[in-house]
CSV table of C-alpha atoms in Angstrom, one decimal:
chain,number,residue,atom,x,y,z
P,564,GLN,CA,0.0,0.0,0.0
P,565,TYR,CA,1.3,3.5,-0.9
P,566,VAL,CA,-0.4,6.8,-0.4
P,567,ASP,CA,1.0,10.3,-1.2
P,568,ARG,CA,-1.3,13.3,-1.2
P,569,ASP,CA,-1.2,17.0,-0.2
P,570,GLY,CA,-2.9,18.4,2.8
P,571,TYR,CA,-6.4,19.6,2.9
P,572,TYR,CA,-5.6,22.7,4.9
P,573,SER,CA,-4.1,25.9,3.5
P,574,ASP,CA,-0.9,25.5,5.4
P,575,GLY,CA,-0.3,21.9,4.2
P,576,TYR,CA,-1.6,20.0,7.3
P,577,ASP,CA,-3.8,17.0,7.1
P,578,ASP,CA,-1.8,15.4,4.3
P,579,GLU,CA,-0.8,11.8,4.0
P,580,GLN,CA,2.5,10.2,3.1
P,581,SER,CA,2.4,6.5,4.0
P,582,HIS,CA,3.5,3.1,2.8
P,583,ALA,CA,3.0,-0.4,4.2
P,584,LEU,CA,3.9,-3.9,3.3
P,585,ARG,CA,2.6,-7.3,4.6
P,586,GLY,CA,3.6,-10.8,3.7
P,587,GLN,CA,2.3,-14.2,4.7
P,588,TYR,CA,3.7,-17.7,4.3
P,589,ARG,CA,1.9,-21.0,4.9
P,590,PHE,CA,3.3,-24.6,5.0
P,591,ASP,CA,1.1,-27.7,5.4
P,592,SER,CA,2.0,-31.3,5.8
P,593,ASP,CA,0.5,-34.4,7.3
P,594,ARG,CA,1.7,-33.6,10.9
P,595,VAL,CA,2.9,-30.0,10.8
P,596,ASP,CA,1.1,-26.8,9.8
P,597,LEU,CA,3.0,-23.4,9.9
P,598,SER,CA,1.7,-19.9,9.2
P,599,VAL,CA,4.1,-16.9,9.3
P,600,MET,CA,3.1,-13.2,8.8
P,601,ALA,CA,5.3,-10.1,8.9
P,602,ASP,CA,4.3,-6.4,8.4
P,603,PHE,CA,5.9,-3.0,8.2
P,604,GLY,CA,4.3,0.5,7.9
P,605,ARG,CA,5.5,4.1,7.9
P,606,VAL,CA,3.5,7.3,8.2
P,607,ASP,CA,5.3,10.6,7.2
P,608,GLY,CA,4.2,14.1,6.2
P,609,LYS,CA,3.1,17.1,8.2
P,610,GLY,CA,0.4,15.3,10.1
P,611,PRO,CA,-3.2,16.1,11.1
P,612,GLY,CA,-4.5,19.7,11.0
P,613,GLY,CA,-7.3,21.7,12.5
P,614,THR,CA,-9.2,24.9,11.9
P,615,ILE,CA,-11.1,27.6,13.9
P,616,MET,CA,-14.7,27.2,12.9
P,617,PRO,CA,-15.6,30.9,12.5
P,618,LEU,CA,-12.7,31.3,10.1
P,619,LEU,CA,-14.0,28.8,7.6
P,620,ASP,CA,-14.1,30.5,4.2
P,621,GLY,CA,-16.4,28.6,2.0
P,622,LYS,CA,-14.6,25.5,0.7
P,623,ASN,CA,-11.2,26.8,1.9
P,624,ARG,CA,-9.8,25.2,5.0
P,625,LEU,CA,-7.6,27.7,6.8
P,626,GLY,CA,-5.1,25.8,8.7
P,627,PRO,CA,-3.8,26.7,12.2
P,628,SER,CA,-0.6,28.3,11.0
P,629,ASP,CA,-2.2,30.3,8.2
P,630,PRO,CA,-1.4,34.0,8.7
P,631,ALA,CA,-5.1,34.9,8.6
P,632,VAL,CA,-5.8,32.4,11.3
P,633,ILE,CA,-2.9,33.6,13.5
P,634,ALA,CA,-3.9,37.2,13.1
P,635,ALA,CA,-7.5,36.4,14.1
P,636,TYR,CA,-6.4,34.2,16.9
P,637,ARG,CA,-4.2,36.9,18.4
P,638,ALA,CA,-7.0,39.5,18.2
P,639,ARG,CA,-9.2,37.4,20.5
P,640,THR,CA,-9.1,37.2,24.2
P,641,PRO,CA,-7.0,36.5,26.1
P,642,THR,CA,-4.6,38.9,24.5
P,643,ALA,CA,-1.0,39.7,25.5
P,644,PRO,CA,0.7,39.6,27.9
P,645,VAL,CA,-1.1,36.3,28.7
P,646,PRO,CA,1.1,33.5,27.1
P,647,GLN,CA,-0.5,31.8,24.1
P,648,ILE,CA,0.5,29.0,21.9
P,649,THR,CA,0.5,30.0,18.2
P,650,ALA,CA,0.6,27.1,15.8
P,651,ARG,CA,3.7,27.0,13.6
P,652,ASN,CA,4.2,25.3,10.2
P,653,ASP,CA,6.8,22.9,11.6
P,654,GLY,CA,4.5,20.0,12.4
P,655,TYR,CA,5.6,16.6,11.2
P,656,GLN,CA,5.2,12.9,11.8
P,657,PHE,CA,7.7,10.1,11.3
P,658,ASN,CA,6.1,7.0,12.7
P,659,SER,CA,7.2,3.4,12.0
P,660,TYR,CA,5.5,0.1,12.8
P,661,TYR,CA,6.9,-3.4,12.7
P,662,GLY,CA,5.3,-6.7,13.4
P,663,ALA,CA,5.7,-10.5,13.1
P,664,MET,CA,3.8,-13.5,14.3
P,665,ALA,CA,3.5,-17.2,13.6
P,666,GLN,CA,1.3,-20.2,14.4
P,667,LEU,CA,2.9,-23.7,14.5
P,668,ASP,CA,0.6,-26.8,14.9
P,669,ILE,CA,2.3,-30.2,15.4
P,670,ASP,CA,0.3,-33.4,15.5
P,671,LEU,CA,1.8,-35.5,18.3
P,672,GLY,CA,-0.6,-38.4,17.9
P,673,LEU,CA,-2.7,-38.2,21.1
P,674,THR,CA,-2.4,-34.4,21.3
P,675,THR,CA,-1.7,-31.4,19.2
P,676,LEU,CA,0.9,-28.9,20.2
P,677,THR,CA,0.3,-25.2,19.2
P,678,LEU,CA,2.9,-22.5,19.5
P,679,LEU,CA,2.0,-18.8,18.9
P,680,PRO,CA,4.9,-16.4,19.0
P,681,ALA,CA,4.4,-12.7,18.3
P,682,TRP,CA,6.6,-9.5,18.2
P,683,ARG,CA,5.7,-5.9,17.6
P,684,LYS,CA,7.7,-2.7,17.6
P,685,THR,CA,6.5,0.9,17.3
P,686,ASP,CA,8.6,4.1,16.9
P,687,LEU,CA,6.7,7.4,17.1
P,688,ASP,CA,8.1,10.8,16.5
P,689,PHE,CA,5.7,13.7,15.8
P,690,VAL,CA,4.8,17.3,16.4
P,691,SER,CA,1.2,18.4,16.1
P,692,TYR,CA,-1.0,21.4,16.6
P,693,ALA,CA,-4.3,19.7,15.7
P,694,SER,CA,-5.5,19.7,19.2
P,695,SER,CA,-5.2,23.6,19.3
P,696,PHE,CA,-2.1,23.3,21.4
P,697,LEU,CA,1.4,21.9,20.9
P,698,ILE,CA,2.0,18.1,21.2
P,699,ASP,CA,5.6,16.9,20.8
P,700,VAL,CA,6.0,13.1,21.3
P,701,THR,CA,8.8,10.7,20.9
P,702,GLU,CA,8.0,7.1,21.9
P,703,LYS,CA,9.6,3.7,21.4
P,704,SER,CA,7.8,0.5,22.4
P,705,LYS,CA,8.5,-3.2,22.0
P,706,GLN,CA,6.4,-6.2,22.9
P,707,SER,CA,6.8,-9.9,22.7
P,708,SER,CA,4.5,-12.8,23.5
P,709,LEU,CA,4.4,-16.5,23.3
P,710,GLU,CA,1.4,-18.9,23.9
P,711,ALA,CA,1.8,-22.7,24.0
P,712,ARG,CA,-1.1,-25.1,24.1
P,713,LEU,CA,-1.6,-28.9,24.2
P,714,ALA,CA,-5.1,-30.0,23.1
P,715,SER,CA,-6.9,-33.2,22.4
P,716,GLN,CA,-10.5,-34.2,21.4
P,717,THR,CA,-12.3,-37.5,21.4
P,718,ASP,CA,-16.0,-38.4,21.2
P,719,LYS,CA,-16.3,-38.2,25.0
P,720,LEU,CA,-13.6,-35.7,26.1
P,721,LYS,CA,-11.9,-32.6,24.9
P,722,TRP,CA,-9.3,-30.7,26.8
P,723,VAL,CA,-6.6,-28.0,26.5
P,724,LEU,CA,-3.6,-27.1,28.7
P,725,GLY,CA,-1.6,-23.9,28.0
P,726,ALA,CA,0.8,-21.2,29.1
P,727,TYR,CA,1.1,-17.6,28.1
P,728,TRP,CA,4.0,-15.1,28.4
P,729,PHE,CA,4.1,-11.4,27.6
P,730,ASP,CA,6.8,-8.7,27.9
P,731,GLU,CA,6.5,-5.0,26.9
P,732,SER,CA,8.7,-2.0,27.3
P,733,VAL,CA,7.9,1.6,26.5
P,734,VAL,CA,10.2,4.6,26.6
P,735,ALA,CA,8.4,7.9,25.9
P,736,ASP,CA,9.2,11.7,26.0
P,737,GLN,CA,6.0,13.7,25.7
P,738,ALA,CA,5.5,17.5,25.9
P,739,PHE,CA,2.2,19.3,25.9
P,740,ARG,CA,2.0,23.1,25.7
P,741,GLN,CA,-1.4,24.8,26.2
P,742,ALA,CA,-1.3,28.5,26.7
P,743,SER,CA,0.4,29.2,30.1
P,744,ASN,CA,0.2,25.5,31.0
P,745,GLY,CA,2.9,23.0,30.2
P,746,THR,CA,3.3,19.4,30.9
P,747,ASP,CA,6.3,17.1,30.3
P,748,ILE,CA,6.2,13.4,30.8
P,749,ASP,CA,9.3,11.2,30.6
P,750,SER,CA,8.3,7.6,31.2
P,751,GLU,CA,9.9,4.2,31.2
P,752,LEU,CA,7.3,1.4,31.5
P,753,ASP,CA,8.0,-2.3,31.7
P,754,THR,CA,5.2,-4.9,31.8
P,755,LYS,CA,5.6,-8.6,32.3
P,756,SER,CA,2.8,-11.2,32.4
P,757,PHE,CA,2.7,-15.0,32.7
P,758,ALA,CA,-0.3,-17.3,32.8
P,759,VAL,CA,-1.2,-21.0,32.9
P,760,PHE,CA,-4.6,-22.3,32.1
P,761,GLY,CA,-6.6,-25.5,31.4
P,762,GLU,CA,-10.1,-26.6,30.5
P,763,ALA,CA,-11.9,-29.9,29.9
P,764,THR,CA,-15.3,-30.8,28.6
P,765,LEU,CA,-16.8,-34.3,29.2
P,766,SER,CA,-19.8,-35.5,27.3
P,767,LEU,CA,-22.2,-37.3,29.7
P,768,SER,CA,-24.8,-38.0,27.1
P,769,ASP,CA,-26.1,-36.6,23.8
P,770,ARG,CA,-27.8,-33.8,25.8
P,771,TRP,CA,-25.5,-33.1,28.7
P,772,ARG,CA,-21.9,-32.0,29.1
P,773,ALA,CA,-19.8,-31.0,32.1
P,774,THR,CA,-17.1,-28.4,31.7
P,775,GLY,CA,-14.4,-27.3,34.2
P,776,GLY,CA,-11.4,-25.0,33.9
P,777,VAL,CA,-8.8,-23.0,35.8
P,778,ARG,CA,-6.5,-20.1,35.1
P,779,TYR,CA,-3.7,-18.5,37.0
């Protein structure tokens, strides 16, 4: 997928410059099934825009950094010396997305082993005035997960046993500037999760079943 178009606003905002790619592979045999998928995407350009509703001029969309918008904005209360955020024409976005996942099913005879590994990475870097104030964000995140299951099914009994593992890290530098208010957030987040689970269903008759399960 490839998209490249100019912005809808007079100052060039609300454009789109993006491209993405995804591929899949599948292998089947008598005892082994494998599916693999990988994807990549990037979003560039000036980023989203906004407009002040009273300044709409017919079909023209006057963007936040348009000189006519800035002049009208500064003429409205609160006026100087109260600090204000005036939109500039330096907004941009450079965001990248990566991902991969797979499913492996192995017939072991009495049971089937299923493995589900997954990985994702996101790199965000953008400056935006679309919210009517400045947002400046740099963020990098990674996450990995793995699920493993053993399962079996007969006429009378079907059951599954499994385990799940998840790990995510996020490093972010975020700045928000709204008139005289400013907020800076520097965060380092790390999340780890682990679970085990099981469930079984017993057919007592053609009309009745008993099901039990547990998860930790």
